[in-house]
Amino acid sequence: MPSSYRVRKAMLEQLDMTAQVSHVADLGSGWGHLGIAVAKAHPHIQVIGFEVSFFPWLVSVLWAKCEGLSNVTFKRQNFLLADLPVFQVYYCYLFPKGMQSLSRVLQQQKLAELTEGGSIVMPPRHLISNTFALPDHHPRSMTTMTDMYRTKVYTYHL
């Protein structure tokens, strides 16, 4: 289900709060609404959307081509198998089990960075989530929308 316009706008405002962003991942990009909104609002940012379902992926690819956006790419790939450390910001609108899987992947990624890098300082990363909280993490902020669902937008500093 696509994010509403108001929720997408709130999620975009969270990105405006982050500094030095060059790569953004849309985890479970669906029909491409959020990825395309980010690409349009921030033409200097490379946006990669990950989607496993064929038809939503195809629509998002065609939509991006019709819009003439060169800074957004949609991959038909499970984001859990992707190289996520290259991104400074992750967007998602996942179901609770998907959020649990993402939490595990992020914890494994952090452990691997500590093991491999030791004293290397990794750039700050942010996760902006529509509706569902990230288990085992505390949000830096949470915004409750005034829509009929009282949708929550969570922002995490990873």
PDB file of C-alpha atoms in Angstrom:
ATOM      1  CA  MET A   1       0.000   0.000   0.000  1.00  0.00           C
ATOM      2  CA  PRO A   2       1.567   3.336  -0.992  1.00  0.00           C
ATOM      3  CA  SER A   3       2.364   5.990   1.586  1.00  0.00           C
ATOM      4  CA  SER A   4      -0.091   8.876   1.533  1.00  0.00           C
ATOM      5  CA  TYR A   5       1.043  12.239   0.196  1.00  0.00           C
ATOM      6  CA  ARG A   6       1.129  13.751   3.708  1.00  0.00           C
ATOM      7  CA  VAL A   7       3.184  10.867   5.095  1.00  0.00           C
ATOM      8  CA  ARG A   8       5.619  11.032   2.144  1.00  0.00           C
ATOM      9  CA  LYS A   9       5.980  14.773   2.777  1.00  0.00           C
ATOM     10  CA  ALA A  10       6.734  14.156   6.470  1.00  0.00           C
ATOM     11  CA  MET A  11       9.276  11.482   5.545  1.00  0.00           C
ATOM     12  CA  LEU A  12      10.941  13.872   3.079  1.00  0.00           C
ATOM     13  CA  GLU A  13      11.151  16.531   5.786  1.00  0.00           C
ATOM     14  CA  GLN A  14      13.065  14.050   7.939  1.00  0.00           C
ATOM     15  CA  LEU A  15      15.632  13.673   5.150  1.00  0.00           C
ATOM     16  CA  ASP A  16      16.075  17.448   5.074  1.00  0.00           C
ATOM     17  CA  MET A  17      17.317  17.191   8.659  1.00  0.00           C
ATOM     18  CA  THR A  18      20.208  14.905   7.709  1.00  0.00           C
ATOM     19  CA  ALA A  19      23.525  16.271   6.485  1.00  0.00           C
ATOM     20  CA  GLN A  20      25.801  15.105   3.685  1.00  0.00           C
ATOM     21  CA  VAL A  21      23.397  12.644   2.093  1.00  0.00           C
ATOM     22  CA  SER A  22      24.384  11.239  -1.295  1.00  0.00           C
ATOM     23  CA  HIS A  23      22.775   7.768  -1.338  1.00  0.00           C
ATOM     24  CA  VAL A  24      19.289   6.789  -0.187  1.00  0.00           C
ATOM     25  CA  ALA A  25      17.688   3.344  -0.138  1.00  0.00           C
ATOM     26  CA  ASP A  26      13.949   2.770  -0.386  1.00  0.00           C
ATOM     27  CA  LEU A  27      13.549  -0.638   1.244  1.00  0.00           C
ATOM     28  CA  GLY A  28      10.514  -2.343  -0.225  1.00  0.00           C
ATOM     29  CA  SER A  29       9.872   0.431  -2.738  1.00  0.00           C
ATOM     30  CA  GLY A  30       6.551  -0.942  -3.981  1.00  0.00           C
ATOM     31  CA  TRP A  31       5.056   1.207  -6.758  1.00  0.00           C
ATOM     32  CA  GLY A  32       7.834   3.806  -6.433  1.00  0.00           C
ATOM     33  CA  HIS A  33       5.893   6.676  -4.855  1.00  0.00           C
ATOM     34  CA  LEU A  34       8.442   7.479  -2.153  1.00  0.00           C
ATOM     35  CA  GLY A  35      11.573   6.803  -4.224  1.00  0.00           C
ATOM     36  CA  ILE A  36      10.348   9.085  -6.992  1.00  0.00           C
ATOM     37  CA  ALA A  37       9.339  11.783  -4.492  1.00  0.00           C
ATOM     38  CA  VAL A  38      12.829  11.698  -2.944  1.00  0.00           C
ATOM     39  CA  ALA A  39      14.490  11.769  -6.391  1.00  0.00           C
ATOM     40  CA  LYS A  40      12.400  14.762  -7.489  1.00  0.00           C
ATOM     41  CA  ALA A  41      12.921  16.695  -4.254  1.00  0.00           C
ATOM     42  CA  HIS A  42      16.678  16.007  -4.129  1.00  0.00           C
ATOM     43  CA  PRO A  43      18.166  15.700  -7.644  1.00  0.00           C
ATOM     44  CA  HIS A  44      21.709  15.507  -6.209  1.00  0.00           C
ATOM     45  CA  ILE A  45      20.892  12.319  -4.270  1.00  0.00           C
ATOM     46  CA  GLN A  46      21.115   8.818  -5.770  1.00  0.00           C
ATOM     47  CA  VAL A  47      18.008   6.834  -4.813  1.00  0.00           C
ATOM     48  CA  ILE A  48      17.891   3.044  -5.072  1.00  0.00           C
ATOM     49  CA  GLY A  49      14.576   1.294  -4.546  1.00  0.00           C
ATOM     50  CA  PHE A  50      14.482  -2.409  -3.702  1.00  0.00           C
ATOM     51  CA  GLU A  51      11.329  -4.378  -4.535  1.00  0.00           C
ATOM     52  CA  VAL A  52      10.789  -8.127  -4.993  1.00  0.00           C
ATOM     53  CA  SER A  53       7.275  -8.045  -6.489  1.00  0.00           C
ATOM     54  CA  PHE A  54       7.362  -7.916 -10.285  1.00  0.00           C
ATOM     55  CA  PHE A  55       4.442  -5.618 -11.155  1.00  0.00           C
ATOM     56  CA  PRO A  56       5.136  -2.882  -8.581  1.00  0.00           C
ATOM     57  CA  TRP A  57       8.818  -2.968  -9.589  1.00  0.00           C
ATOM     58  CA  LEU A  58       7.929  -2.709 -13.295  1.00  0.00           C
ATOM     59  CA  VAL A  59       5.546   0.203 -12.715  1.00  0.00           C
ATOM     60  CA  SER A  60       8.182   2.074 -10.691  1.00  0.00           C
ATOM     61  CA  VAL A  61      10.835   1.542 -13.382  1.00  0.00           C
ATOM     62  CA  LEU A  62       8.506   2.764 -16.130  1.00  0.00           C
ATOM     63  CA  TRP A  63       7.309   5.709 -14.038  1.00  0.00           C
ATOM     64  CA  ALA A  64      10.894   6.834 -13.336  1.00  0.00           C
ATOM     65  CA  LYS A  65      11.678   6.616 -17.073  1.00  0.00           C
ATOM     66  CA  CYS A  66       8.566   8.634 -17.965  1.00  0.00           C
ATOM     67  CA  GLU A  67       9.597  11.279 -15.424  1.00  0.00           C
ATOM     68  CA  GLY A  68      13.091  11.377 -16.925  1.00  0.00           C
ATOM     69  CA  LEU A  69      14.714  10.854 -13.527  1.00  0.00           C
ATOM     70  CA  SER A  70      18.347   9.832 -13.782  1.00  0.00           C
ATOM     71  CA  ASN A  71      18.964   9.779 -10.029  1.00  0.00           C
ATOM     72  CA  VAL A  72      16.591   6.929  -9.168  1.00  0.00           C
ATOM     73  CA  THR A  73      16.991   3.221  -9.888  1.00  0.00           C
ATOM     74  CA  PHE A  74      14.617   0.451  -8.937  1.00  0.00           C
ATOM     75  CA  LYS A  75      16.096  -3.011  -8.447  1.00  0.00           C
ATOM     76  CA  ARG A  76      14.082  -6.194  -8.362  1.00  0.00           C
ATOM     77  CA  GLN A  77      15.960  -7.488  -5.373  1.00  0.00           C
ATOM     78  CA  ASN A  78      15.387  -8.335  -1.730  1.00  0.00           C
ATOM     79  CA  PHE A  79      16.987  -5.507   0.244  1.00  0.00           C
ATOM     80  CA  LEU A  80      17.949  -7.985   2.973  1.00  0.00           C
ATOM     81  CA  LEU A  81      20.473  -9.416   0.487  1.00  0.00           C
ATOM     82  CA  ALA A  82      21.762  -6.029  -0.712  1.00  0.00           C
ATOM     83  CA  ASP A  83      24.904  -4.158   0.310  1.00  0.00           C
ATOM     84  CA  LEU A  84      23.241  -1.652   2.649  1.00  0.00           C
ATOM     85  CA  PRO A  85      26.298   0.066   4.163  1.00  0.00           C
ATOM     86  CA  VAL A  86      26.702   2.322   1.103  1.00  0.00           C
ATOM     87  CA  PHE A  87      23.522   4.246   1.990  1.00  0.00           C
ATOM     88  CA  GLN A  88      23.296   7.116   4.464  1.00  0.00           C
ATOM     89  CA  VAL A  89      19.493   7.050   4.647  1.00  0.00           C
ATOM     90  CA  TYR A  90      17.046   4.179   4.515  1.00  0.00           C
ATOM     91  CA  TYR A  91      13.326   4.686   3.959  1.00  0.00           C
ATOM     92  CA  CYS A  92      10.802   1.948   4.592  1.00  0.00           C
ATOM     93  CA  TYR A  93       7.144   1.111   4.986  1.00  0.00           C
ATOM     94  CA  LEU A  94       7.399  -2.515   5.981  1.00  0.00           C
ATOM     95  CA  PHE A  95       5.181  -4.878   7.916  1.00  0.00           C
ATOM     96  CA  PRO A  96       6.250  -5.863  11.486  1.00  0.00           C
ATOM     97  CA  LYS A  97       8.034  -9.083  10.453  1.00  0.00           C
ATOM     98  CA  GLY A  98       9.923  -7.137   7.768  1.00  0.00           C
ATOM     99  CA  MET A  99      10.990  -4.626  10.411  1.00  0.00           C
ATOM    100  CA  GLN A 100      12.263  -7.502  12.589  1.00  0.00           C
ATOM    101  CA  SER A 101      14.311  -8.836   9.664  1.00  0.00           C
ATOM    102  CA  LEU A 102      15.664  -5.361   8.932  1.00  0.00           C
ATOM    103  CA  SER A 103      16.625  -4.918  12.597  1.00  0.00           C
ATOM    104  CA  ARG A 104      18.605  -8.176  12.510  1.00  0.00           C
ATOM    105  CA  VAL A 105      20.389  -7.159   9.286  1.00  0.00           C
ATOM    106  CA  LEU A 106      21.278  -3.723  10.679  1.00  0.00           C
ATOM    107  CA  GLN A 107      22.616  -5.270  13.891  1.00  0.00           C
ATOM    108  CA  GLN A 108      24.725  -7.765  11.880  1.00  0.00           C
ATOM    109  CA  GLN A 109      25.971  -4.913   9.696  1.00  0.00           C
ATOM    110  CA  LYS A 110      26.972  -2.854  12.735  1.00  0.00           C
ATOM    111  CA  LEU A 111      28.771  -5.821  14.280  1.00  0.00           C
ATOM    112  CA  ALA A 112      30.616  -6.501  11.011  1.00  0.00           C
ATOM    113  CA  GLU A 113      31.694  -2.846  10.776  1.00  0.00           C
ATOM    114  CA  LEU A 114      33.007  -2.919  14.341  1.00  0.00           C
ATOM    115  CA  THR A 115      34.823  -6.203  13.720  1.00  0.00           C
ATOM    116  CA  GLU A 116      36.317  -5.144  10.395  1.00  0.00           C
ATOM    117  CA  GLY A 117      36.898  -1.458  11.005  1.00  0.00           C
ATOM    118  CA  GLY A 118      37.630  -1.275  14.684  1.00  0.00           C
ATOM    119  CA  SER A 119      38.494   2.398  14.945  1.00  0.00           C
ATOM    120  CA  ILE A 120      37.108   3.451  11.555  1.00  0.00           C
ATOM    121  CA  VAL A 121      34.418   6.049  12.021  1.00  0.00           C
ATOM    122  CA  MET A 122      31.419   5.196   9.864  1.00  0.00           C
ATOM    123  CA  PRO A 123      29.247   8.036   8.567  1.00  0.00           C
ATOM    124  CA  PRO A 124      25.981   8.477  10.451  1.00  0.00           C
ATOM    125  CA  ARG A 125      23.024   6.661   8.974  1.00  0.00           C
ATOM    126  CA  HIS A 126      19.345   7.281   9.362  1.00  0.00           C
ATOM    127  CA  LEU A 127      16.271   5.099   9.013  1.00  0.00           C
ATOM    128  CA  ILE A 128      12.932   6.752   8.380  1.00  0.00           C
ATOM    129  CA  SER A 129      10.005   4.379   8.801  1.00  0.00           C
ATOM    130  CA  ASN A 130       6.329   4.780   8.007  1.00  0.00           C
ATOM    131  CA  THR A 131       3.937   3.282  10.584  1.00  0.00           C
ATOM    132  CA  PHE A 132       6.098   0.524  12.073  1.00  0.00           C
ATOM    133  CA  ALA A 133       8.853   0.878  14.674  1.00  0.00           C
ATOM    134  CA  LEU A 134      12.236  -0.802  14.378  1.00  0.00           C
ATOM    135  CA  PRO A 135      12.536  -3.469  17.098  1.00  0.00           C
ATOM    136  CA  ASP A 136      15.452  -3.152  19.533  1.00  0.00           C
ATOM    137  CA  HIS A 137      16.100   0.473  18.535  1.00  0.00           C
ATOM    138  CA  HIS A 138      14.942   3.738  20.050  1.00  0.00           C
ATOM    139  CA  PRO A 139      13.775   6.391  17.595  1.00  0.00           C
ATOM    140  CA  ARG A 140      15.504   9.757  17.582  1.00  0.00           C
ATOM    141  CA  SER A 141      12.095  11.217  16.852  1.00  0.00           C
ATOM    142  CA  MET A 142       8.541  10.129  16.204  1.00  0.00           C
ATOM    143  CA  THR A 143       5.921  12.225  14.453  1.00  0.00           C
ATOM    144  CA  THR A 144       2.243  11.360  14.707  1.00  0.00           C
ATOM    145  CA  MET A 145       0.312  12.481  11.654  1.00  0.00           C
ATOM    146  CA  THR A 146      -3.156  13.997  11.889  1.00  0.00           C
ATOM    147  CA  ASP A 147      -4.652  11.551   9.385  1.00  0.00           C
ATOM    148  CA  MET A 148      -7.466   9.188  10.347  1.00  0.00           C
ATOM    149  CA  TYR A 149      -4.950   6.398  11.093  1.00  0.00           C
ATOM    150  CA  ARG A 150      -2.759   8.624  13.281  1.00  0.00           C
ATOM    151  CA  THR A 151       0.184   7.325  11.214  1.00  0.00           C
ATOM    152  CA  LYS A 152       3.559   7.460  12.916  1.00  0.00           C
ATOM    153  CA  VAL A 153       6.812   8.376  11.179  1.00  0.00           C
ATOM    154  CA  TYR A 154       9.881   7.143  13.057  1.00  0.00           C
ATOM    155  CA  THR A 155      13.389   8.467  12.562  1.00  0.00           C
ATOM    156  CA  TYR A 156      16.391   6.484  13.819  1.00  0.00           C
ATOM    157  CA  HIS A 157      20.036   7.353  14.031  1.00  0.00           C
ATOM    158  CA  LEU A 158      21.896   4.094  13.389  1.00  0.00           C
TER     159      LEU A 158
END
